[in-house]
């Protein structure tokens, strides 16, 4: 084999194994940094040697394919639905029916019913060939490019897999990733996603696979389909699938009777709340595949399987009032204030009503008895109204027309679900929210100033805009509640220090709608200074990588406001960073500013010379000998014993290659 080809193969194998360990076994075997370095090496080799292209190389997982129309694809084996059961009686009835149709004892495989979007994956000779959504069960959409970005979907199998087969599973979005995505959305002023399931299925139909790659989706498999698979039971097939590299949750269990099935259901009805993803029931399957075949299918579902739906945790309670909250971007959110009630182990007092359409759809009114459910969402949701209990004098809800805080007439843009208060510069919660965003950790990170103090400063009339922060004096602050000499000093000092925060974070801190951390970085990298961004037209902005029309419109609208320009000019006057620093312009950072670093030993992912360059490029100083001034030592293998002794004596910390590289990542 060609030496380069061999090298490419080895890198692919290595990355594949790390992916498998991390995403299927939940067991990391490499640092993120080292993984990225190897991936980059592979990408470069593949770019130089297109003759060794492989559609299933780990490099293909980063996405980038744009699909305008997903191709309709016929399922070779139909994707059926499942019959539902809700009680012990239902399950016993089912057993009676199937016992009449097959001979011998029946055993069952019990699995969890994952709540996501179903998918059918086709493998040939160990390679993923296509991935198709369920669609109507007969045909679905070919979403292969998007599915390839999901790291728990093996692109190449291991072990003794059959030459051709389909495998079915569910694409889910675990709670943790879902909540993180929502935090980021809220940060840029977008409405949060409603629930993990819809977000997962929406993700499969995104046109840009690079976007899908960013979403923390997972694929949980549950069914092998095909001929000559070399397995005799469902339980065995799950185990085989695991051996071939698929993620098959370990919860699956073999049951020898319906009583044992019920034991499984009882256990998971409680413990499912500890799972990282959403489940809505249990699927019980006849274990023996021969018996499955004898039982066959009805028009819509297999006779050999039965879903048992968990009872959603629901209660009913009285709606006492509807109030409206104004967010940092002026978005109005209606909130249901409920008569407190116990639900899934917590006391629920409030629920989100989302928007005007939702209220209209449910025809929800103050005084109604409403059904509340706790699903994957952070805040409980209202499912509907118990009309039998509606008071005779009840009146339809009329949605608010004026801002509850500043009485400005609300607006609702076409195509948007939310109402907005347009009084950008005069509406208190917007002013406070914007300044709170400005000082937050990922933005200006102002020490000594918290969200409550911001509210206090605004309410006392000391500031109305984040640029006012830079004119605050100690004399103004000390009289405030809970402020003392020391805390006032800290506050002033924290504000002063924020003048060193680099431009990209200032750009994010400005709080322009849709400009999150990533977009802020892109804009800064492209335009270098604020004046260039202000001068950019919508068309020019759209030409910047990853900036779409929505962002471009929002940016130009922000700078079209005279008040905002005035704020920017004031920030400039106070010395806030509104252009890239000389270091940043030359590709350098200040991450290691002030660090005096000694490098010693042998390194793996970078050479010593590279390591020294990294230190200097990030503002650190390289020193050849250890002294009391040394900040730390980057220690590789075989560090000299005398150096080690000296470091110990002076208590200079040793850090590993990986730890160091993470510092500058
Ligand atoms: P339903 O949509 O209610 O008819 O339920 C059928 C769907 O449940 C299937 O299309 C699968 O996507 C999904 N499902 C989730 N977990 C499992 C599982 N362990 N076995 C079979 N189907 C499952
Ligand atoms: Zn307002």
XYZ file of C-alpha atoms and ligand atoms in Angstrom:
689
model
C 0.000 0.000 0.000
C 1.085 3.537 -0.735
C 2.750 5.018 2.332
C 0.434 8.050 2.389
C -2.577 5.837 1.973
C -1.428 3.798 4.938
C -0.997 6.937 7.006
C -4.493 8.103 6.050
C -5.924 4.692 6.927
C -4.246 4.679 10.305
C -5.529 8.134 11.169
C -9.037 7.176 10.108
C -8.936 4.019 12.223
C -7.624 5.897 15.186
C -10.214 8.690 14.987
C -12.987 6.172 14.424
C -11.973 4.324 17.576
C -11.901 7.532 19.637
C -15.304 8.559 18.284
C -16.703 5.162 19.196
C -15.277 5.264 22.704
C -16.590 8.728 23.347
C -19.974 8.803 21.658
C -21.080 5.173 21.913
C -19.377 4.000 25.101
C -19.377 7.438 26.818
C -15.730 6.937 27.657
C -13.226 9.516 26.415
C -9.862 8.149 25.297
C -8.307 11.349 23.925
C -8.416 15.058 24.754
C -10.529 17.291 22.497
C -7.411 19.126 21.539
C -5.477 16.046 20.438
C -8.517 14.808 18.558
C -8.774 18.092 16.660
C -5.083 18.039 15.821
C -5.357 14.544 14.352
C -8.538 15.386 12.498
C -6.887 18.413 10.990
C -3.885 16.361 9.883
C -6.228 13.884 8.235
C -8.198 16.677 6.538
C -4.992 18.092 5.114
C -3.773 14.718 3.868
C -7.130 13.995 2.261
C -7.168 17.398 0.579
C -3.707 16.765 -0.851
C -4.582 13.235 -1.947
C -8.113 13.206 -3.325
C -7.385 9.786 -4.845
C -7.864 8.270 -1.368
C -11.264 9.879 -0.772
C -13.673 7.908 1.398
C -17.262 9.071 1.861
C -17.225 7.483 5.314
C -13.989 8.973 6.599
C -14.284 10.626 10.046
C -13.580 13.940 8.282
C -16.976 13.672 6.618
C -18.695 14.166 9.975
C -18.075 17.914 10.101
C -20.703 18.410 7.420
C -20.893 21.196 4.888
C -23.167 19.567 2.330
C -26.159 21.724 1.462
C -29.342 19.827 0.549
C -32.081 21.976 -0.957
C -34.571 19.176 -1.545
C -34.344 15.869 0.250
C -34.745 12.999 -2.175
C -37.775 10.786 -1.534
C -36.622 7.218 -0.979
C -38.710 4.054 -0.801
C -38.055 1.817 2.221
C -37.106 -1.663 1.163
C -38.835 -2.898 4.313
C -41.769 -0.849 5.475
C -41.401 1.146 8.696
C -44.431 0.250 10.759
C -46.061 2.048 13.625
C -46.652 0.369 17.002
C -49.888 -0.542 18.731
C -50.302 1.131 22.095
C -51.283 -0.228 25.470
C -51.887 1.618 28.707
C -52.479 -1.043 31.385
C -51.731 -4.516 32.651
C -55.052 -5.662 31.185
C -54.090 -4.384 27.735
C -50.835 -6.334 27.865
C -52.530 -9.513 29.073
C -55.094 -9.235 26.279
C -52.278 -8.910 23.801
C -50.567 -12.021 25.173
C -53.804 -13.992 24.905
C -54.189 -12.975 21.262
C -50.673 -13.893 20.229
C -50.634 -17.164 22.189
C -53.393 -18.365 19.899
C -51.270 -17.635 16.850
C -47.930 -19.227 17.777
C -46.748 -22.417 19.392
C -44.481 -22.693 22.372
C -43.487 -20.382 25.179
C -43.164 -16.714 24.450
C -40.385 -14.569 25.826
C -40.224 -10.822 25.466
C -37.528 -8.239 24.952
C -38.391 -5.082 26.846
C -36.884 -1.833 25.604
C -37.381 1.797 26.351
C -39.370 3.821 23.865
C -37.110 6.704 22.944
C -38.920 9.889 22.059
C -37.283 11.389 19.001
C -37.386 10.998 15.234
C -37.207 7.530 13.707
C -34.565 6.713 11.168
C -33.640 3.765 8.966
C -29.953 3.221 8.243
C -28.741 1.005 5.398
C -25.325 -0.652 5.590
C -23.531 -2.535 2.857
C -20.278 -4.343 3.539
C -19.928 -2.437 6.774
C -20.386 1.032 5.285
C -23.258 3.403 5.886
C -24.972 3.752 2.516
C -28.032 5.780 3.321
C -30.203 7.142 6.088
C -33.906 7.701 5.475
C -36.591 9.226 7.706
C -39.730 7.254 8.408
C -41.987 9.501 6.317
C -45.307 7.711 5.797
C -43.719 4.328 6.533
C -43.477 3.384 2.861
C -41.135 6.150 1.801
C -39.185 8.852 3.568
C -36.561 11.531 2.959
C -32.943 10.715 2.286
C -31.105 12.620 5.005
C -27.777 10.782 4.783
C -25.577 13.900 4.735
C -27.159 15.120 7.958
C -27.087 11.754 9.713
C -23.383 11.323 8.981
C -22.644 14.249 11.275
C -24.136 12.411 14.275
C -21.135 10.922 16.017
C -22.869 7.880 17.517
C -23.897 6.702 14.033
C -21.056 4.431 12.886
C -19.951 5.235 9.346
C -18.013 2.004 9.234
C -18.797 -1.109 11.257
C -16.559 -3.496 13.111
C -16.756 -7.232 13.830
C -18.737 -9.902 11.948
C -21.569 -7.860 10.498
C -23.773 -9.280 7.702
C -23.030 -7.945 4.198
C -26.316 -6.067 3.845
C -28.943 -4.946 6.309
C -31.059 -2.066 7.553
C -31.116 -0.987 11.149
C -33.768 1.222 12.714
C -33.402 3.623 15.531
C -34.373 6.923 17.002
C -32.537 10.240 16.725
C -32.804 11.956 20.091
C -31.553 15.207 21.544
C -30.447 14.631 25.158
C -31.696 17.170 27.713
C -28.275 18.574 28.485
C -27.520 19.483 24.878
C -31.072 20.729 24.373
C -30.861 23.061 27.341
C -27.478 24.337 26.221
C -28.829 25.091 22.748
C -31.675 27.013 24.355
C -29.376 29.017 26.603
C -27.471 30.082 23.511
C -30.680 31.011 21.724
C -31.939 33.065 24.622
C -28.565 34.795 24.731
C -28.983 36.103 21.197
C -32.621 36.993 21.680
C -34.207 34.053 19.865
C -37.171 32.158 21.216
C -36.106 28.895 22.880
C -37.022 25.586 21.260
C -40.097 23.970 22.752
C -39.012 20.364 23.281
C -36.202 17.945 22.430
C -38.283 15.726 20.162
C -39.383 18.415 17.718
C -35.930 19.921 17.741
C -34.395 16.532 16.911
C -36.748 15.903 14.025
C -36.392 19.486 12.793
C -32.615 19.051 12.823
C -32.793 16.147 10.370
C -34.326 18.421 7.760
C -31.854 21.300 8.043
C -30.365 22.160 4.674
C -26.830 22.742 5.917
C -25.280 19.603 7.381
C -22.611 21.693 9.135
C -25.463 23.104 11.255
C -26.609 19.584 12.098
C -23.037 18.713 13.083
C -23.201 21.401 15.770
C -26.278 19.891 17.393
C -25.623 17.306 20.097
C -27.890 14.639 18.569
C -27.615 10.947 19.340
C -28.793 7.839 17.561
C -30.182 4.945 19.636
C -30.777 1.743 17.708
C -33.462 -0.877 18.327
C -34.188 -3.047 15.310
C -32.300 -5.066 12.695
C -34.095 -5.638 9.406
C -33.059 -7.827 6.486
C -32.463 -11.437 5.535
C -29.785 -13.884 6.683
C -28.771 -11.771 9.626
C -27.498 -14.771 11.571
C -29.570 -14.008 14.683
C -32.484 -15.880 16.203
C -33.871 -13.452 18.744
C -34.460 -9.746 19.217
C -32.336 -9.712 22.353
C -29.428 -11.314 20.540
C -29.760 -8.860 17.656
C -29.410 -5.926 20.056
C -26.235 -7.444 21.379
C -24.871 -8.021 17.880
C -25.661 -4.449 16.907
C -23.644 -3.300 19.914
C -20.716 -5.425 18.810
C -20.804 -3.897 15.338
C -20.442 -0.448 16.857
C -24.011 0.820 17.297
C -25.302 2.609 20.349
C -27.949 0.359 21.867
C -29.003 1.376 25.366
C -28.220 -1.212 28.030
C -31.658 -0.935 29.619
C -33.062 -3.642 27.303
C -34.041 -6.771 29.214
C -35.334 -10.231 28.516
C -38.637 -11.100 30.243
C -40.094 -14.572 30.597
C -43.663 -13.514 31.328
C -45.979 -10.529 31.219
C -45.431 -10.200 34.966
C -41.748 -9.668 34.364
C -42.620 -7.168 31.638
C -44.700 -5.280 34.178
C -41.753 -5.258 36.562
C -39.647 -3.611 33.851
C -42.358 -1.033 33.209
C -42.744 -0.210 36.896
C -39.027 0.231 37.309
C -38.618 2.553 34.343
C -41.764 4.542 35.028
C -39.801 5.933 37.976
C -36.187 5.698 36.826
C -36.684 7.150 33.370
C -36.503 10.563 34.983
C -32.791 9.953 35.540
C -32.095 9.154 31.886
C -30.229 11.779 29.860
C -32.900 11.748 27.130
C -36.657 11.641 26.858
C -38.628 8.382 26.793
C -42.388 8.052 26.566
C -42.885 4.381 27.254
C -41.653 0.842 26.863
C -41.704 -1.332 23.746
C -42.351 -5.025 24.352
C -41.289 -7.346 21.527
C -41.721 -11.100 21.083
C -38.141 -12.250 21.432
C -38.053 -15.207 19.059
C -37.707 -14.016 15.449
C -39.328 -17.193 14.121
C -42.389 -16.438 16.241
C -42.283 -12.831 15.053
C -42.479 -14.028 11.487
C -45.443 -16.283 12.271
C -47.270 -13.403 13.899
C -46.656 -10.956 11.055
C -48.273 -7.530 10.715
C -51.648 -5.848 10.745
C -52.274 -3.035 8.265
C -50.322 -0.644 10.434
C -48.225 -2.391 13.067
C -46.422 -5.639 13.889
C -48.485 -8.129 15.890
C -45.299 -9.130 17.676
C -44.680 -5.790 19.367
C -46.602 -3.562 21.730
C -45.815 -0.112 23.031
C -46.755 0.656 26.609
C -47.190 4.382 27.102
C -46.182 5.897 30.400
C -48.803 8.102 31.895
C -47.577 11.625 31.315
C -47.346 13.412 34.603
C -50.342 15.624 34.432
C -52.396 17.492 36.952
C -55.121 20.058 36.752
C -55.137 23.320 38.618
C -56.653 26.788 38.477
C -55.278 29.588 36.316
C -55.202 32.596 38.618
C -53.868 35.193 36.240
C -51.862 35.829 33.106
C -48.936 38.208 33.346
C -46.558 39.379 30.666
C -42.780 39.513 30.829
C -40.569 41.766 28.763
C -37.200 40.332 27.740
C -33.927 42.037 26.939
C -34.851 42.212 23.268
C -38.335 43.507 23.994
C -39.973 40.121 23.329
C -43.160 39.646 25.322
C -43.792 36.272 26.995
C -47.168 35.537 28.546
C -46.922 33.591 31.807
C -49.665 31.569 33.454
C -49.800 32.038 37.221
C -51.286 28.882 38.665
C -52.730 27.759 41.951
C -49.631 25.910 43.289
C -49.792 22.168 42.639
C -47.476 19.130 43.023
C -46.208 17.663 39.761
C -43.385 15.152 39.201
C -41.886 15.923 42.573
C -41.911 19.723 42.362
C -44.385 22.460 43.160
C -45.572 24.177 40.022
C -46.752 27.783 40.231
C -46.108 29.066 36.772
C -46.187 27.826 33.205
C -45.223 29.427 29.936
C -48.019 30.291 27.537
C -45.506 31.031 24.745
C -47.415 33.606 22.669
C -50.739 35.030 21.565
C -51.462 32.201 19.126
C -51.051 29.611 21.824
C -53.517 31.386 24.105
C -55.983 31.649 21.257
C -55.560 28.038 20.245
C -56.253 26.775 23.759
C -58.896 29.468 24.388
C -57.400 29.717 27.828
C -59.049 32.111 30.290
C -58.379 33.379 33.779
C -60.379 31.262 36.249
C -60.155 28.130 34.071
C -59.142 24.740 35.417
C -56.171 23.834 33.198
C -54.171 20.637 32.589
C -50.469 20.994 33.235
C -47.817 18.549 32.066
C -44.130 18.283 32.695
C -42.240 16.923 29.716
C -38.750 17.552 28.426
C -39.172 21.293 28.771
C -37.655 23.218 31.609
C -40.919 24.990 32.417
C -44.136 22.964 32.543
C -46.653 23.446 29.790
C -50.390 23.867 29.672
C -52.102 21.224 27.574
C -55.646 22.472 27.628
C -58.681 23.545 29.578
C -61.236 21.486 31.476
C -64.261 23.138 29.882
C -66.681 21.366 32.227
C -65.325 23.511 35.034
C -65.343 26.853 33.231
C -67.065 29.530 35.328
C -70.255 30.937 33.801
C -68.964 34.506 33.787
C -65.648 33.686 32.098
C -64.383 36.083 29.446
C -62.084 35.288 26.500
C -58.506 36.410 27.035
C -57.642 39.591 25.218
C -53.941 39.704 24.478
C -52.046 42.654 25.767
C -51.755 45.559 23.320
C -49.404 47.788 25.315
C -46.094 47.062 26.988
C -46.734 46.226 30.674
C -43.648 48.223 31.631
C -43.652 51.339 29.460
C -47.102 51.317 27.853
C -45.753 51.525 24.328
C -48.005 49.948 21.699
C -46.749 46.395 21.025
C -45.833 45.268 17.523
C -45.798 41.891 15.910
C -43.748 41.401 12.754
C -45.098 39.214 10.021
C -44.007 35.616 10.397
C -43.044 36.072 14.036
C -44.895 34.417 16.875
C -43.849 36.915 19.494
C -45.080 40.433 20.201
C -42.397 43.041 20.859
C -42.155 46.308 22.709
C -40.415 48.613 20.221
C -39.383 51.149 22.845
C -35.779 50.044 22.657
C -34.201 52.891 24.565
C -36.981 53.735 26.990
C -38.344 50.440 28.304
C -36.876 49.499 31.672
C -36.621 45.715 31.462
C -34.991 46.092 28.057
C -32.528 48.646 29.395
C -31.709 46.534 32.443
C -31.539 43.300 30.443
C -29.212 44.860 27.915
C -26.825 46.159 30.564
C -26.938 42.819 32.376
C -25.970 41.143 29.135
C -23.193 43.690 28.613
C -21.546 42.948 31.960
C -22.063 39.154 31.839
C -19.169 36.720 32.064
C -18.909 35.892 28.369
C -19.216 39.567 27.452
C -17.416 42.341 29.413
C -17.115 40.162 32.521
C -17.263 43.078 34.928
C -16.141 41.931 38.358
C -17.958 43.354 41.328
C -21.125 44.149 39.392
C -24.089 41.787 39.481
C -27.468 41.707 37.788
C -29.263 43.099 40.819
C -26.912 46.020 41.154
C -27.528 46.852 37.497
C -31.264 46.959 38.179
C -30.618 49.158 41.184
C -28.425 51.558 39.206
C -31.091 51.857 36.505
C -33.919 52.268 38.980
C -32.012 54.975 40.833
C -31.597 56.800 37.543
C -27.791 56.575 37.647
C -27.492 54.808 34.297
C -29.757 54.288 31.304
C -27.305 52.708 28.939
C -24.189 50.550 29.248
C -21.909 53.388 28.217
C -23.053 55.254 31.351
C -21.230 52.649 33.451
C -17.929 54.258 32.550
C -18.931 57.574 34.103
C -20.086 56.192 37.447
C -18.312 57.629 40.447
C -17.712 56.176 43.858
C -19.697 58.968 45.463
C -22.743 57.951 43.417
C -22.451 54.292 44.331
C -21.747 54.311 48.058
C -25.210 55.523 49.127
C -26.825 52.575 47.306
C -28.317 49.713 49.270
C -25.802 47.031 50.305
C -22.863 49.072 48.984
C -19.821 49.888 51.053
C -16.507 51.580 50.453
C -14.863 48.312 49.475
C -17.586 47.040 47.136
C -17.800 50.442 45.454
C -14.048 50.345 44.857
C -14.320 46.869 43.378
C -17.104 47.964 41.101
C -15.230 50.966 39.756
C -12.115 48.886 39.306
C -14.024 46.128 37.505
C -15.504 48.662 35.097
C -12.071 50.150 34.487
C -10.585 46.736 33.740
C -13.278 45.933 31.218
C -11.596 48.456 28.940
C -9.056 45.708 28.214
C -11.655 43.212 27.034
C -10.903 42.384 23.380
C -13.089 43.754 20.612
C -14.759 40.447 19.734
C -16.244 40.244 23.206
C -17.265 43.893 23.145
C -19.017 43.165 19.855
C -20.963 40.380 21.579
C -21.609 42.580 24.621
C -23.375 45.232 22.528
C -26.359 42.885 22.550
C -27.341 43.151 18.910
C -30.109 40.676 18.231
C -28.840 37.432 16.634
C -25.209 38.398 17.227
C -23.997 35.646 19.538
C -20.392 34.870 20.412
C -19.634 33.109 17.142
C -21.171 35.745 14.904
C -19.396 38.486 16.868
C -16.070 36.746 16.259
C -16.787 36.396 12.543
C -17.677 40.059 12.185
C -14.601 41.206 14.074
C -12.285 38.926 12.154
C -13.682 40.123 8.868
C -14.001 43.856 9.497
C -11.277 44.457 12.108
C -12.886 47.592 13.596
C -16.302 48.955 14.519
C -16.317 51.703 11.896
C -15.992 49.143 9.127
C -18.891 47.143 10.582
C -21.026 50.275 10.878
C -20.248 51.164 7.263
C -21.037 47.682 5.899
C -24.190 47.345 3.845
C -26.579 44.418 4.169
C -25.259 42.879 0.942
C -21.685 43.101 2.157
C -22.569 41.560 5.493
C -24.306 38.620 3.847
C -21.111 37.858 1.973
C -19.316 37.220 5.252
C -19.060 33.531 6.046
C -22.056 32.293 8.078
C -23.866 35.646 8.160
C -27.388 35.343 6.811
C -30.025 37.895 5.932
C -31.614 37.849 9.381
C -28.338 38.745 11.097
C -27.413 41.306 8.429
C -30.758 43.079 8.832
C -30.408 43.125 12.576
C -26.858 44.534 12.441
C -27.711 47.320 10.007
C -30.860 48.204 11.947
C -28.793 48.506 15.134
C -26.324 50.916 13.598
C -29.017 52.882 11.799
C -30.089 54.188 15.199
C -28.536 57.493 16.106
C -28.755 56.650 19.785
C -26.739 53.486 19.262
C -24.082 55.327 17.280
C -23.918 57.828 20.079
C -23.392 54.990 22.582
C -20.624 53.513 20.442
C -18.886 56.877 20.244
C -19.046 57.275 23.985
C -17.602 53.762 24.516
C -14.811 54.709 22.124
C -14.159 57.865 24.090
C -13.848 55.882 27.333
C -11.238 53.610 25.771
C -13.294 50.439 25.326
C -11.732 48.159 22.661
C -13.565 48.702 19.402
C -10.897 47.422 17.078
C -8.690 44.369 16.929
C -5.459 44.748 18.866
C -2.127 44.676 17.050
C -1.477 41.230 18.536
C -4.797 39.891 17.349
C -4.176 41.353 13.882
C -0.913 39.448 13.587
C -2.608 36.226 14.603
C -1.477 36.512 18.190
C -3.426 36.484 21.418
C -2.816 37.626 24.942
C -3.888 34.394 26.554
C -0.481 33.903 28.194
C 0.293 37.540 28.856
C 2.677 37.816 31.822
C 3.506 34.099 31.866
C 7.187 33.124 31.975
C 7.343 29.564 30.736
C 10.026 26.890 30.737
C 9.731 24.026 28.263
C 11.338 20.716 29.123
C 11.227 17.132 27.845
C 9.901 15.375 24.751
C 6.474 16.157 23.300
C 3.961 14.249 21.221
C 1.515 16.403 19.304
C 3.816 19.392 18.752
C 7.571 19.830 18.531
C 9.545 21.879 21.044
C 10.031 24.661 18.506
C 6.302 24.753 17.788
C 5.595 24.836 21.492
C 7.846 27.854 21.974
C 6.196 29.646 19.078
C 2.759 28.959 20.573
C 3.898 30.512 23.858
C 5.185 33.648 22.145
C 2.211 33.967 19.809
C -0.039 33.965 22.833
C 1.848 36.708 24.621
C 3.971 34.542 26.937
C 7.760 34.570 27.389
C 9.938 31.502 26.968
C 12.764 31.141 29.434
C 15.504 28.521 29.280
C 16.192 28.186 32.985
C 14.003 27.746 36.016
C 13.942 30.552 38.561
C 11.529 31.861 41.162
C 10.064 34.038 38.394
C 9.012 31.016 36.302
C 5.218 30.819 36.094
C 5.080 27.110 35.185
C 6.927 24.403 33.307
C 5.444 22.590 30.347
C 6.769 19.120 31.050
C 7.060 16.455 28.375
C 8.423 12.936 28.724
C 11.904 12.399 30.154
C 12.300 15.764 31.788
C 15.787 16.079 33.241
C 16.056 15.112 36.961
C 17.966 18.246 37.955
C 15.304 20.487 36.425
C 12.620 18.526 38.216
C 14.403 18.919 41.524
C 14.784 22.639 41.065
C 11.119 23.023 40.145
C 10.084 21.103 43.251
C 12.317 23.218 45.453
C 10.841 26.473 44.130
C 7.301 25.003 44.023
C 6.911 25.811 40.346
C 3.911 23.965 38.902
C 4.444 21.396 36.146
C 1.754 21.107 33.484
C 1.430 18.483 30.780
C 1.504 19.114 27.069
C -2.259 18.637 26.850
C -3.034 20.903 29.750
C -0.902 23.586 28.180
C -2.483 23.256 24.745
C -5.916 23.511 26.295
C -4.921 26.817 27.853
C -4.378 28.341 24.441
C -7.187 26.542 22.636
P -45.713 5.545 17.386
O -45.051 6.659 16.622
O -46.339 5.970 18.671
O -46.578 4.681 16.512
O -44.517 4.608 17.873
C -43.693 3.962 16.947
C -42.351 4.602 16.974
O -41.689 4.401 18.221
C -41.422 3.970 15.999
O -41.569 4.515 14.725
C -40.071 4.276 16.576
O -39.569 5.430 15.954
C -40.321 4.609 18.022
N -39.513 3.814 18.960
C -38.799 4.337 19.979
N -38.157 3.395 20.672
C -38.424 2.213 20.086
C -38.032 0.865 20.342
N -37.228 0.552 21.373
N -38.504 -0.086 19.506
C -39.316 0.226 18.476
N -39.727 1.476 18.190
C -39.299 2.474 18.976
Zn -41.798 48.484 26.932
